[in-house]
Amino acid sequence: MYKIQLTMEKSFRYSICEPLNPEIIEKGQIDQKQIVKTFQEFPWGKYLTDSANAKDTEIYYSPSLEFENTSNKNGLTASAVGDPGNFEFYLFYKRPKMGSKLFGLIKKLDENYISDITGQTEKDVIECLNALIRDDVNFLENKFK
């Protein structure tokens, strides 16, 4: 008798926010092996410089990258804030999560439950991206407590 082992291939998508563009730019699918590299090569400093040189009314977003595992709907968004030469990241973790209302009497699934943390370094973001890639929801839940 043969044993068949099925492994589910993970599928990821990503989008970007440019500070001076009012539209969120959907980039489509991305290979999980390219996620960290895409984050590292994103022109964070350039976008922060663009923001620093623009009027407040011309700025729509902080420079941001969102990655989502399309099979389980878990996603991370990294957003840079601060000076172009000295910035930090805000991280947003989106996932489906059960929530309670009316003192716990009613439970409802929130498809886009979001937690955030501030003051993150490039290393922190890469740790979280790697956890997203390997589906380590325990790591992410603990990080975003």
Short mmCIF file of C-alpha atoms in Angstrom, two decimals:
data_model
loop_
_atom_site.label_atom_id
_atom_site.label_comp_id
_atom_site.label_asym_id
_atom_site.label_seq_id
_atom_site.Cartn_x
_atom_site.Cartn_y
_atom_site.Cartn_z
CA MET A 1 0.00 0.00 0.00
CA TYR A 2 1.31 3.43 -0.94
CA LYS A 3 1.05 6.48 1.23
CA ILE A 4 0.36 9.71 -0.61
CA GLN A 5 1.60 12.83 1.06
CA LEU A 6 0.03 16.04 -0.16
CA THR A 7 1.68 19.34 0.52
CA MET A 8 -0.23 22.49 -0.06
CA GLU A 9 1.74 25.01 -2.08
CA LYS A 10 1.53 28.43 -0.47
CA SER A 11 0.53 31.31 -2.64
CA PHE A 12 1.41 34.90 -1.81
CA ARG A 13 0.40 38.27 -3.23
CA TYR A 14 1.71 41.73 -2.48
CA SER A 15 0.88 45.39 -2.87
CA ILE A 16 2.67 48.66 -2.30
CA CYS A 17 1.76 52.15 -1.19
CA GLU A 18 3.77 55.05 -2.52
CA PRO A 19 3.43 58.22 -0.43
CA LEU A 20 2.50 60.56 -3.29
CA ASN A 21 0.16 58.16 -5.11
CA PRO A 22 -3.45 57.94 -3.90
CA GLU A 23 -3.82 54.43 -5.33
CA ILE A 24 -2.73 51.20 -3.64
CA ILE A 25 -0.69 49.35 -6.25
CA GLU A 26 -1.57 45.66 -6.42
CA LYS A 27 1.51 43.83 -7.69
CA GLY A 28 -0.03 40.35 -7.81
CA GLN A 29 1.55 37.04 -6.97
CA ILE A 30 5.03 36.75 -5.54
CA ASP A 31 7.15 33.67 -4.96
CA GLN A 32 7.73 33.17 -1.24
CA LYS A 33 11.49 33.08 -1.90
CA GLN A 34 11.29 36.69 -3.15
CA ILE A 35 9.40 38.21 -0.20
CA VAL A 36 12.36 39.13 2.03
CA LYS A 37 14.42 40.32 -0.94
CA THR A 38 11.53 42.51 -2.14
CA PHE A 39 11.27 44.04 1.34
CA GLN A 40 15.04 44.67 1.53
CA GLU A 41 15.20 46.23 -1.94
CA PHE A 42 12.15 48.47 -1.50
CA PRO A 43 13.24 52.14 -1.76
CA TRP A 44 12.19 53.11 1.78
CA GLY A 45 14.63 56.05 2.01
CA LYS A 46 13.63 57.46 -1.39
CA TYR A 47 9.93 57.39 -0.51
CA LEU A 48 10.58 59.01 2.87
CA THR A 49 12.65 61.71 1.13
CA ASP A 50 9.79 62.26 -1.35
CA SER A 51 7.41 62.67 1.60
CA ALA A 52 9.75 65.07 3.41
CA ASN A 53 9.92 67.26 0.30
CA ALA A 54 6.17 67.24 -0.38
CA LYS A 55 3.31 69.28 1.04
CA ASP A 56 1.15 67.50 3.61
CA THR A 57 -1.78 67.64 1.17
CA GLU A 58 0.26 65.66 -1.39
CA ILE A 59 0.97 62.72 0.94
CA TYR A 60 -1.48 59.83 0.92
CA TYR A 61 0.45 57.05 2.69
CA SER A 62 3.63 56.19 4.49
CA PRO A 63 5.71 53.98 2.20
CA SER A 64 4.31 50.49 2.73
CA LEU A 65 4.57 46.91 1.53
CA GLU A 66 1.88 44.30 2.18
CA PHE A 67 2.38 40.55 1.77
CA GLU A 68 -0.50 38.10 2.12
CA ASN A 69 -0.69 34.32 2.13
CA THR A 70 -3.76 33.94 -0.09
CA SER A 71 -4.56 30.44 1.15
CA ASN A 72 -5.05 31.36 4.82
CA LYS A 73 -5.51 35.16 4.50
CA ASN A 74 -2.70 35.95 6.95
CA GLY A 75 -0.81 39.06 5.95
CA LEU A 76 1.84 41.51 7.08
CA THR A 77 2.18 45.16 6.18
CA ALA A 78 5.40 47.05 6.89
CA SER A 79 5.18 50.82 6.86
CA ALA A 80 8.21 53.10 7.26
CA VAL A 81 8.08 56.26 9.36
CA GLY A 82 10.73 58.78 10.33
CA ASP A 83 13.61 60.53 8.63
CA PRO A 84 15.02 59.05 5.40
CA GLY A 85 18.33 58.26 7.11
CA ASN A 86 16.85 57.12 10.41
CA PHE A 87 13.49 55.38 10.25
CA GLU A 88 11.58 52.59 11.89
CA PHE A 89 8.77 50.32 10.83
CA TYR A 90 5.21 49.96 11.94
CA LEU A 91 4.01 46.40 11.40
CA PHE A 92 0.40 45.33 10.89
CA TYR A 93 -0.62 41.66 11.16
CA LYS A 94 -3.91 40.78 9.44
CA ARG A 95 -5.61 37.44 9.90
CA PRO A 96 -9.01 35.86 10.40
CA LYS A 97 -9.75 35.71 14.14
CA MET A 98 -12.71 34.94 16.35
CA GLY A 99 -13.91 37.91 18.32
CA SER A 100 -16.40 38.27 21.15
CA LYS A 101 -19.18 40.78 21.70
CA LEU A 102 -21.67 41.35 24.49
CA PHE A 103 -19.41 40.10 27.28
CA GLY A 104 -18.43 36.99 25.30
CA LEU A 105 -21.99 35.86 24.58
CA ILE A 106 -21.66 36.35 20.83
CA LYS A 107 -18.69 35.06 18.88
CA LYS A 108 -18.04 36.21 15.36
CA LEU A 109 -15.24 35.60 12.85
CA ASP A 110 -13.49 38.81 11.85
CA GLU A 111 -11.92 38.04 8.45
CA ASN A 112 -9.56 41.03 8.66
CA TYR A 113 -8.53 41.25 12.31
CA ILE A 114 -5.51 43.55 12.57
CA SER A 115 -2.91 44.01 15.31
CA ASP A 116 -0.04 46.47 15.07
CA ILE A 117 3.32 47.15 16.67
CA THR A 118 5.59 50.15 16.29
CA GLY A 119 9.31 50.76 16.70
CA GLN A 120 10.38 47.77 14.60
CA THR A 121 13.78 47.38 12.93
CA GLU A 122 14.55 45.82 9.56
CA LYS A 123 15.62 42.66 11.44
CA ASP A 124 12.27 42.56 13.30
CA VAL A 125 10.34 42.85 10.05
CA ILE A 126 12.39 40.10 8.39
CA GLU A 127 11.75 37.79 11.38
CA CYS A 128 8.02 38.38 10.98
CA LEU A 129 8.10 37.92 7.20
CA ASN A 130 9.89 34.60 7.65
CA ALA A 131 7.25 33.56 10.20
CA LEU A 132 4.52 34.49 7.68
CA ILE A 133 6.24 32.45 4.98
CA ARG A 134 6.51 29.34 7.16
CA ASP A 135 2.99 29.79 8.64
CA ASP A 136 4.32 30.28 12.16
CA VAL A 137 1.17 31.87 13.54
CA ASN A 138 2.29 31.21 17.15
CA PHE A 139 5.35 33.42 16.61
CA LEU A 140 3.24 36.16 15.03
CA GLU A 141 0.51 36.02 17.69
CA ASN A 142 3.15 36.30 20.44
CA LYS A 143 4.96 39.13 18.65
CA PHE A 144 1.72 41.14 18.28
CA LYS A 145 0.43 40.71 21.86
#
